[in-house]
Coordinates of C-alpha atoms and ligand atoms in Angstrom, one line a residue:
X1 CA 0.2 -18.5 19.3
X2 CA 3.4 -16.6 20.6
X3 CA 3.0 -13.5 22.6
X4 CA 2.9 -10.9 20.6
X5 CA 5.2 -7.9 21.5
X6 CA 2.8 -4.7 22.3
X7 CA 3.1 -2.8 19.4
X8 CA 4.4 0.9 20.9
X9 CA 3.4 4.0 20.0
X10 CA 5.4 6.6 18.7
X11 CA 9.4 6.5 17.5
X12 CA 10.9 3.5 17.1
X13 CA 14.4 3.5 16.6
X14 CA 16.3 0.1 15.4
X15 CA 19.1 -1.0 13.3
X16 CA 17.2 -3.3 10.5
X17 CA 13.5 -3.5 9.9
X18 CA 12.0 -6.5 8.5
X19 CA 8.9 -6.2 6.9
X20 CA 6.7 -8.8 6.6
X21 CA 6.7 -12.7 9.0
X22 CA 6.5 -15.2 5.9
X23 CA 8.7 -17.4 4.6
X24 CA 11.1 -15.3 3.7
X25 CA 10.9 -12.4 6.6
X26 CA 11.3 -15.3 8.9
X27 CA 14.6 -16.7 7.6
X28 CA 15.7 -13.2 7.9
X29 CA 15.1 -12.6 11.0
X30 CA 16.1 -15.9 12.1
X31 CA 20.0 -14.7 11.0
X32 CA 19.6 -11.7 12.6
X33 CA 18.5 -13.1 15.6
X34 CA 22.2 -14.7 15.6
X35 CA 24.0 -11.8 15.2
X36 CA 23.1 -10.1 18.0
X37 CA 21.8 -6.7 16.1
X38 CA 18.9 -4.6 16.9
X39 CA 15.9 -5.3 14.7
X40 CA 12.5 -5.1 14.9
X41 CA 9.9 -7.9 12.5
X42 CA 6.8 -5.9 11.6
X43 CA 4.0 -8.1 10.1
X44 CA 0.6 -6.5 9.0
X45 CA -1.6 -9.5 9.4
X46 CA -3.4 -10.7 12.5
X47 CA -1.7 -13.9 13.5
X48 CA 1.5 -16.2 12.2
X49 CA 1.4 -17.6 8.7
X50 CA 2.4 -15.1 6.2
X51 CA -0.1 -15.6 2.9
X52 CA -0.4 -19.6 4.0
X53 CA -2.8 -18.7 6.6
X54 CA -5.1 -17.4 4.0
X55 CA -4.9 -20.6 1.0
X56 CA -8.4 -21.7 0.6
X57 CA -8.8 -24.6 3.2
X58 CA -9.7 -27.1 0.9
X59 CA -5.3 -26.9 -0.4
X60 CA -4.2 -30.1 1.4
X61 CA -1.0 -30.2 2.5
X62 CA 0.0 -32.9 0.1
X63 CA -1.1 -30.9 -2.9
X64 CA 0.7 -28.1 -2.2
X65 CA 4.3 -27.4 -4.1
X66 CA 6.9 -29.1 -1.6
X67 CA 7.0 -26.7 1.5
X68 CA 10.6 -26.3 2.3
X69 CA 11.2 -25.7 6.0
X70 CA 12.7 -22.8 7.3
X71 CA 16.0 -22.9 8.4
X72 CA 16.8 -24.8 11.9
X73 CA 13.4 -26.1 12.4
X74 CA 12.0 -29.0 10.9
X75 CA 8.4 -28.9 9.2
X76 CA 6.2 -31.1 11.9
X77 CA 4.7 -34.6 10.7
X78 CA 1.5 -33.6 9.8
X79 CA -1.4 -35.9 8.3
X80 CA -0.8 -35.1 4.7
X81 CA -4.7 -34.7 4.1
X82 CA -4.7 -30.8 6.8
X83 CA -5.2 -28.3 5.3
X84 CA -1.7 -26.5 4.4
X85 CA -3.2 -23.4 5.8
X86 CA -3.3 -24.9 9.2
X87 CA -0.1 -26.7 9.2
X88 CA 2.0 -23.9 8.1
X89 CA 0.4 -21.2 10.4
X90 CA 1.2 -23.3 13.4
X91 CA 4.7 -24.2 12.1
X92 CA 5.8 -20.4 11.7
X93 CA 3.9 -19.9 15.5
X94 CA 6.0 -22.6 17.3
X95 CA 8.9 -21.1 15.1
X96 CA 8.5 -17.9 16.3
X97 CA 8.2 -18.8 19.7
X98 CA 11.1 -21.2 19.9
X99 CA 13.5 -18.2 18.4
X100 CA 11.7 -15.8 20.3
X101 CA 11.4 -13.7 16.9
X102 CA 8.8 -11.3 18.8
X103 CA 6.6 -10.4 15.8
X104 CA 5.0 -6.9 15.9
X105 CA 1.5 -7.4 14.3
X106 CA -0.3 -5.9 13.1
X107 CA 1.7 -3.4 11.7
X108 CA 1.3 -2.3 8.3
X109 CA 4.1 0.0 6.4
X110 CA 2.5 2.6 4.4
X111 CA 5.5 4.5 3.0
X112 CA 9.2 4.1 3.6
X113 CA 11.3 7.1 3.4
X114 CA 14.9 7.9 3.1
X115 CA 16.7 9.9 6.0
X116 CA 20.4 11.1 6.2
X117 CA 21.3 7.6 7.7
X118 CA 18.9 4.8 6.7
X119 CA 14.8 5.0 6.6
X120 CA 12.1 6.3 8.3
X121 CA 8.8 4.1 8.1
X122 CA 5.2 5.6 8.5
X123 CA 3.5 2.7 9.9
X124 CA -0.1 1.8 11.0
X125 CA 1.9 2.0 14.9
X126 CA 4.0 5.2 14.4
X127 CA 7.1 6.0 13.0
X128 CA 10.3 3.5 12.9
X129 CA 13.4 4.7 11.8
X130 CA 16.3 1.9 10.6
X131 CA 19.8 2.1 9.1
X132 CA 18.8 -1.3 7.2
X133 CA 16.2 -2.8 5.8
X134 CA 14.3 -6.1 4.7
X135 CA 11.6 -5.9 3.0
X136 CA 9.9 -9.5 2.4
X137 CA 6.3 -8.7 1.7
X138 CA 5.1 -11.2 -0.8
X139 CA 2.4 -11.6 -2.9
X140 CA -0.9 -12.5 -1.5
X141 CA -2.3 -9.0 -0.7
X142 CA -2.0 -7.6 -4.4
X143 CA -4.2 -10.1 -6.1
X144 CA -4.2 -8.9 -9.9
X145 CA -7.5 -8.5 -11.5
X146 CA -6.9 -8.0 -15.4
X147 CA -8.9 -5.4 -17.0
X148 CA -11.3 -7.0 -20.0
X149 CA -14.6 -5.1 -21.5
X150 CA -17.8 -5.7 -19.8
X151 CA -16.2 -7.0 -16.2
X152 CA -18.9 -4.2 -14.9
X153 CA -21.8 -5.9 -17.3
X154 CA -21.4 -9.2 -15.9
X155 CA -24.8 -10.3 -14.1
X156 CA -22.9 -13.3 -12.0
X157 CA -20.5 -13.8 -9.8
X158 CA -17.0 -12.8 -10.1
X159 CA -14.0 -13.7 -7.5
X160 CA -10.2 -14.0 -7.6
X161 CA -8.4 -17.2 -6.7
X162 CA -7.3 -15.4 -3.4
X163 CA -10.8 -15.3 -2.2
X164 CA -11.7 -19.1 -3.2
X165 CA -12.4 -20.8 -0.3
X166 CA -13.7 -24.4 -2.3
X167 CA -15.7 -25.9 -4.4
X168 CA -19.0 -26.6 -2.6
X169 CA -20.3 -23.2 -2.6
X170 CA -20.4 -23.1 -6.5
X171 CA -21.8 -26.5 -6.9
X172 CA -24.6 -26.3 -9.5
X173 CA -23.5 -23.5 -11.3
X174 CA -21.0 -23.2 -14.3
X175 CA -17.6 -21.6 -13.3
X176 CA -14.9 -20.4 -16.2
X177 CA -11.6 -20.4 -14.6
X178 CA -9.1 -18.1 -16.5
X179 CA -5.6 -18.4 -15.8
X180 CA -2.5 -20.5 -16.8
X181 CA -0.6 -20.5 -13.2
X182 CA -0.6 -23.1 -10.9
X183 CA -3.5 -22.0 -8.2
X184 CA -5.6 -21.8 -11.7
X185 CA -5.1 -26.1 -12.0
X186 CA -5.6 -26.6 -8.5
X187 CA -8.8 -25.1 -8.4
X188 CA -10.0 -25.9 -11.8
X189 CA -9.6 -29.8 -10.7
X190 CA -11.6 -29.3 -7.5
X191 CA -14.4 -27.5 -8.5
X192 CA -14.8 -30.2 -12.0
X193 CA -15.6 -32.6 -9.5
X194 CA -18.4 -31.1 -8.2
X195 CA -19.7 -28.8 -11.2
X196 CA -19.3 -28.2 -14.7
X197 CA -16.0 -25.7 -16.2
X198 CA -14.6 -24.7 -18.4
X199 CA -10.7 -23.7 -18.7
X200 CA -9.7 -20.4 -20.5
X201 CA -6.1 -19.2 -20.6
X202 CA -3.9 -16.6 -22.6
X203 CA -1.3 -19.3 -23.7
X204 CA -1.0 -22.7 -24.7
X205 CA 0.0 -24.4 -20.8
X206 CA 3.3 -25.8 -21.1
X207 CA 3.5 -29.0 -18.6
X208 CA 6.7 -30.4 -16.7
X209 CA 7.1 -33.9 -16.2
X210 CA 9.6 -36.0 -14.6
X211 CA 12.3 -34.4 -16.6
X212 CA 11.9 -31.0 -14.5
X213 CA 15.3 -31.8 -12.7
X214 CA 17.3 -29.5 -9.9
X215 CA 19.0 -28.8 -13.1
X216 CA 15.5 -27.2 -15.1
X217 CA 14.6 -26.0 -11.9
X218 CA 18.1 -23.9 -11.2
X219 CA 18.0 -23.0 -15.1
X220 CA 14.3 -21.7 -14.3
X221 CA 15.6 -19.5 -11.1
X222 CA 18.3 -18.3 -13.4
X223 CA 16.4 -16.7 -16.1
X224 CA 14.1 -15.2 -13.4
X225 CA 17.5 -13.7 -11.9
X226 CA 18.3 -12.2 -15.4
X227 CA 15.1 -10.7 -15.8
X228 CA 15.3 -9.0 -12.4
X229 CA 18.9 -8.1 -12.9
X230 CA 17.6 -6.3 -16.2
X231 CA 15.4 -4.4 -14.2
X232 CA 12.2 -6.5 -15.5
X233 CA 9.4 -7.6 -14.2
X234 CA 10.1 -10.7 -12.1
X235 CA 7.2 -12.2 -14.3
X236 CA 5.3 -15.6 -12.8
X237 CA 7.3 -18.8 -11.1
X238 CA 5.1 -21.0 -13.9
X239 CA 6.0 -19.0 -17.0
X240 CA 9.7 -19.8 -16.2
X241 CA 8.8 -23.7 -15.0
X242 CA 5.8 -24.7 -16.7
X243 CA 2.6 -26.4 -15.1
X244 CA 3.5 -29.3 -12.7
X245 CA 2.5 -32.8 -14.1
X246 CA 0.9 -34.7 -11.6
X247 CA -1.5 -37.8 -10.9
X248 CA -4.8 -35.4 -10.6
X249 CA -3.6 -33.3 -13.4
X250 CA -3.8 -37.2 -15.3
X251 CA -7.3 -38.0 -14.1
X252 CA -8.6 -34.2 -14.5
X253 CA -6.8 -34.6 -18.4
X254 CA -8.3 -38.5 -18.9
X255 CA -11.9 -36.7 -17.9
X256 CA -11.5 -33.3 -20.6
X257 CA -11.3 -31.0 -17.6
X258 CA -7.8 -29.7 -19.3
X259 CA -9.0 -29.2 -22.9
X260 CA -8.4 -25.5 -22.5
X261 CA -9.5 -22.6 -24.5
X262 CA -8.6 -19.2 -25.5
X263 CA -9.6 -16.9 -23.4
X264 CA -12.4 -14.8 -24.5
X265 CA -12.0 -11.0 -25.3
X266 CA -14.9 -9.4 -23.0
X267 CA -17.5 -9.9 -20.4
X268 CA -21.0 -10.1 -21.6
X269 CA -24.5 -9.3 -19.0
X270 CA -24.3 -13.5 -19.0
X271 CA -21.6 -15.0 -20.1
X272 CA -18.6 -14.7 -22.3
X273 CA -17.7 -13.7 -25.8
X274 CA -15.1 -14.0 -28.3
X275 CA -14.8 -11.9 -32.0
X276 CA -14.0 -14.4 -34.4
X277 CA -10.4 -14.8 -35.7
X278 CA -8.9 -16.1 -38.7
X279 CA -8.7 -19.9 -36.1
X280 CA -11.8 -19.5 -35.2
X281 CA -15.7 -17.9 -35.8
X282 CA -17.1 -15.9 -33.1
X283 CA -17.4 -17.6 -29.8
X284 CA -19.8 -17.1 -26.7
X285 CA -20.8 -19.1 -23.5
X286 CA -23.0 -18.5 -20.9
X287 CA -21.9 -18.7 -16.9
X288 CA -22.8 -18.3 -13.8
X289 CA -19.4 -17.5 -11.9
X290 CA -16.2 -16.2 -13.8
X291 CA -13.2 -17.3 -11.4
X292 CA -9.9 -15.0 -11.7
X293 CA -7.3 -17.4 -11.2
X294 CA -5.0 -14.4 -13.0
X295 CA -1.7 -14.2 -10.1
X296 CA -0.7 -11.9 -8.1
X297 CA 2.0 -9.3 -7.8
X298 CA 4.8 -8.3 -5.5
X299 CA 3.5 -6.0 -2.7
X300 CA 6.0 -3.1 -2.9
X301 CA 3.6 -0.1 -2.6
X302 CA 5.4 0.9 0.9
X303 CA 8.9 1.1 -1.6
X304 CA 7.0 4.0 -4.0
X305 CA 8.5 7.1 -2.1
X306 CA 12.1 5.3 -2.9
X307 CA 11.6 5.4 -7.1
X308 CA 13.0 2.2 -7.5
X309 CA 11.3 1.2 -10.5
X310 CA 13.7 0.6 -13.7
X311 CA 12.1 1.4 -17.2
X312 CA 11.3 -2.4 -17.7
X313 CA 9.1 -1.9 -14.7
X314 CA 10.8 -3.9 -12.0
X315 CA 13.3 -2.8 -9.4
X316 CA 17.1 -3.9 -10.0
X317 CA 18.5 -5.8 -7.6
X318 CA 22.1 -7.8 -7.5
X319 CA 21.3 -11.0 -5.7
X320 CA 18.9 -9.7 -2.9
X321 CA 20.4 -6.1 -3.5
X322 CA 18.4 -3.5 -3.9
X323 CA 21.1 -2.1 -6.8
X324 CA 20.0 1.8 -6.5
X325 CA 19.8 1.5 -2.7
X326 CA 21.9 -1.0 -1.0
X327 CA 20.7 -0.3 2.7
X328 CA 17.4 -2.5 1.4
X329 CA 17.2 -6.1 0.4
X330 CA 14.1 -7.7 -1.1
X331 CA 13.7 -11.3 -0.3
X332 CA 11.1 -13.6 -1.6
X333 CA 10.7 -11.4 -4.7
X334 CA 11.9 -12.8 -7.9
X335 CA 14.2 -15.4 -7.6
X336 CA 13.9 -16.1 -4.3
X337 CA 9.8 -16.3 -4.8
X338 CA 9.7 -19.7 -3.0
X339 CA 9.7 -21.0 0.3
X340 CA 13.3 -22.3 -0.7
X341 CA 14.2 -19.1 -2.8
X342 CA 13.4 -17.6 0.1
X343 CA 15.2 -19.6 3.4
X344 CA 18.3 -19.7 1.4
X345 CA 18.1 -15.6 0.6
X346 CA 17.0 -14.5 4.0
X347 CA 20.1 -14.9 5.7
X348 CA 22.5 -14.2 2.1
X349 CA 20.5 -10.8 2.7
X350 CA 21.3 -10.5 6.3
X351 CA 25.1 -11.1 6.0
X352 CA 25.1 -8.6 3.3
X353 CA 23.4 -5.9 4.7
X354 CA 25.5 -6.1 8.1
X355 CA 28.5 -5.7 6.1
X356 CA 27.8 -2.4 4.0
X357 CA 26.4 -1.1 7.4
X358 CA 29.6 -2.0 9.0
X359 CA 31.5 -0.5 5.5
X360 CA 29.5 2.7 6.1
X361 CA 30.7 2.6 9.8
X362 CA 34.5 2.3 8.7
X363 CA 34.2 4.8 5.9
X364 CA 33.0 7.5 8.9
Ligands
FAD1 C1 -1.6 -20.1 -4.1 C2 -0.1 -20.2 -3.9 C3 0.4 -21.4 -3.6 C4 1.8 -21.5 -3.4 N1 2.4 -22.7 -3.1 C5 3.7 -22.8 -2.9 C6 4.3 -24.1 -2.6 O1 3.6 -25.1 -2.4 N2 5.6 -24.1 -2.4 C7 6.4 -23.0 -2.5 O2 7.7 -23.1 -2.4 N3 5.9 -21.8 -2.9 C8 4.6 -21.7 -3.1 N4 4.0 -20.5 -3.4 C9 4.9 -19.3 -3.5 C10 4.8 -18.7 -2.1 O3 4.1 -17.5 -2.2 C11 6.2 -18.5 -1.5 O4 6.8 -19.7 -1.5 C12 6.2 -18.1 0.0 O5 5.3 -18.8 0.8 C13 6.0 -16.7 0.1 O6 6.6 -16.2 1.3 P1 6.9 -14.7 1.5 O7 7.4 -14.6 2.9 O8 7.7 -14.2 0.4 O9 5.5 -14.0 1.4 P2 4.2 -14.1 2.3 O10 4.0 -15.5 2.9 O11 3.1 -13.5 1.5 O12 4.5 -13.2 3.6 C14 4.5 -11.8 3.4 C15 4.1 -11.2 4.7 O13 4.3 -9.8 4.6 C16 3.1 -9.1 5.2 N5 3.1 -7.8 4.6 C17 2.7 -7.5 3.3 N6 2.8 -6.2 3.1 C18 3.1 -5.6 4.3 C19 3.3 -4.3 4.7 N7 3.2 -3.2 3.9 N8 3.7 -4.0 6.0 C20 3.8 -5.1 6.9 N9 3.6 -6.4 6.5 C21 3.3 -6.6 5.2 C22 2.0 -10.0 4.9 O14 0.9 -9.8 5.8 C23 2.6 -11.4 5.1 O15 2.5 -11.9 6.4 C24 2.6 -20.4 -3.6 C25 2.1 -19.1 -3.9 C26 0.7 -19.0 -4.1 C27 0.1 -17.7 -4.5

């Protein structure tokens, strides 16, 4: 693990702060590392690894989505059966150590604010002020939870898929896996080998075969770019590309695993239950463990003080551009939500933000 840089006390005074060491903080900082500027990379976790370090450990490297590496580095060979977990926490490690990136973690921003010439940061190590900032904070610490009757009645167990850690611990009891997204398929498949499910989601899944081309794929990060442009919510990366088609998706569809249902309308003290419908009579089903496989959302809770939000919910940006605030870029939100959404926008942001600081220098 690289040394990390003593976290100091008290004002900090920089030229950009990125917030958050994933994916897409790294590529960031890895451009601004070339161009000679003052900046400071604050992470709030523990070690190197972004939200990888935290996939459940039983997400094998080779069923992950492809990992793109991050620029000027190549991902290391690794036995494609390690956990992806592993492999990616010591690849962004060695990365930071060979571009001597000097993480600051743990440092968790609270609340950014504006000043007369930038930000100021109230942070779990003091105060940091900063004429730019990237903030690159993910997903992975705002699991969402949905609200449905009778979540408080339930007599079982009850976990997101962020807190799945495999399928052994629920062997022997019956687990309903709600979601539609792509953690929701991985996990469903493991834990059908080893117990009995069933698959509830809000929508008919809509699968991608070998026709999902760089084409569909750039046609998918365009309507996500819309959306965000509109000042929408970025909504999921699966509802703009469908559900990956894969060999275990075959063998989990040839053994009924997929035959998917609605999902039910409200939590009962054992089970499940659904009114009936003009489709279909009343439904319930008992279980032992209902698994929240329901997404996440982006983790901009430092950005409230700004008012960002649009009407539609979501912040407007132009590229990486924060549109209502162009000191502050978001990277790996929205279209960039991928490890190679993000490498390409990390250093797009960078160049951008140096030049309306510089245009704000000229303009003085
Ligand atoms: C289960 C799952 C599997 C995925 N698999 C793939 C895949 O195979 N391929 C792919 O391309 N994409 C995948 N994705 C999408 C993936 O999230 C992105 O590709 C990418 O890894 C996210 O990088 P990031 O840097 O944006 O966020 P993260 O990796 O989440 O990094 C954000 C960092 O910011 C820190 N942070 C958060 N809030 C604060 C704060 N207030 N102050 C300081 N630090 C903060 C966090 O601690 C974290 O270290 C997957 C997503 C999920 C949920």
């Amino acid at each position: 693990m690289p040394a990390a840089r003593p976290v100091l006390d008290g004002d900090v005074r920089t030229d950009v702060v990125v917030i958050g060491a994933g994916q897409a903080g790294l590529s960031a900082a890895y451009a601004l590392a070339r161009t000679g500027v003052d900046f400071a990379l604050l992470d709030s976790d523990a070690g190197p690894g972004g939200a990888w370090q935290h996939r459940w450990p039983s997400l094998r490297l080779d069923r992950a989505h492809r990992i793109a590496p991050l620029p000027g580095m190549d991902l290391p060979d690794a036995d494609s059966a390690a956990p992806a977990s592993e492999v990616v926490a010591g690849y962004f490690a060695e990365y930071e150590r060979r571009f001597d990136l000097s993480v600051r973690r743990p440092v968790a921003v609270r609340a950014v604010h504006r000043t007369d010439d930038g930000f100021r940061l109230d942070t779990s190590a003091g105060e940091w002020t900063a004429r730019g900032l990237v903030s690159a904070t993910g997903t992975w610490t705002r699991p969402f939870w949905p609200a449905y009757p009778g979540r408080q009645l339930f007599g079982g167990r009850q976990l997101h898929a962020a807190d799945y850690r495999g399928a052994e611990e629920l062997m022997g009891q019956h687990v309903v896996v709600v979601g539609g997204g792509t953690s929701a398929v991985q996990q469903l498949i493991e834990i059908s080998e080893l117990t009995t499910t069933t698959w509830v989601t809000r929508r008919e899944p809509v699968w991608r075969g070998s026709d999902f081309d760089a084409d569909a794929g750039r046609a998918a990060v365009a309507l996500v770019d819309r959306r965000v442009r509109a000042g929408l919510v970025p909504g999921s990366v699966v509802s703009a590309t469908g559900l990956m088609e894969t060999d275990a998706v075959r063998a989990a569809r040839a053994r009924g695993v997929l035959d998917r249902l609605p999902v039910f309308d409200r939590l009962t003290a054992d089970g499940v239950a659904s009114d009936a419908t003009a489709d279909h009579p009343a439904r319930s089903l008992s279980t032992d463990v209902v698994l929240w496989a329901t997404g996440f959302r982006p983790a901009l809770e430092h950005l409230a003080p700004l008012h960002l939000r649009a009407p539609g919910g979501g912040i407007v940006l132009d590229g990486t551009r924060v549109v209502a605030e162009p000191r502050l870029h978001l990277v790996g939100y929205g279209p960039s939500a991928s490890t190679i959404g993000a490498n390409r926008a990390g250093p797009r942001a960078v160049r951008e933000l140096l030049r309306t600081l510089a245009d704000e220098d000229a303009a003085v």
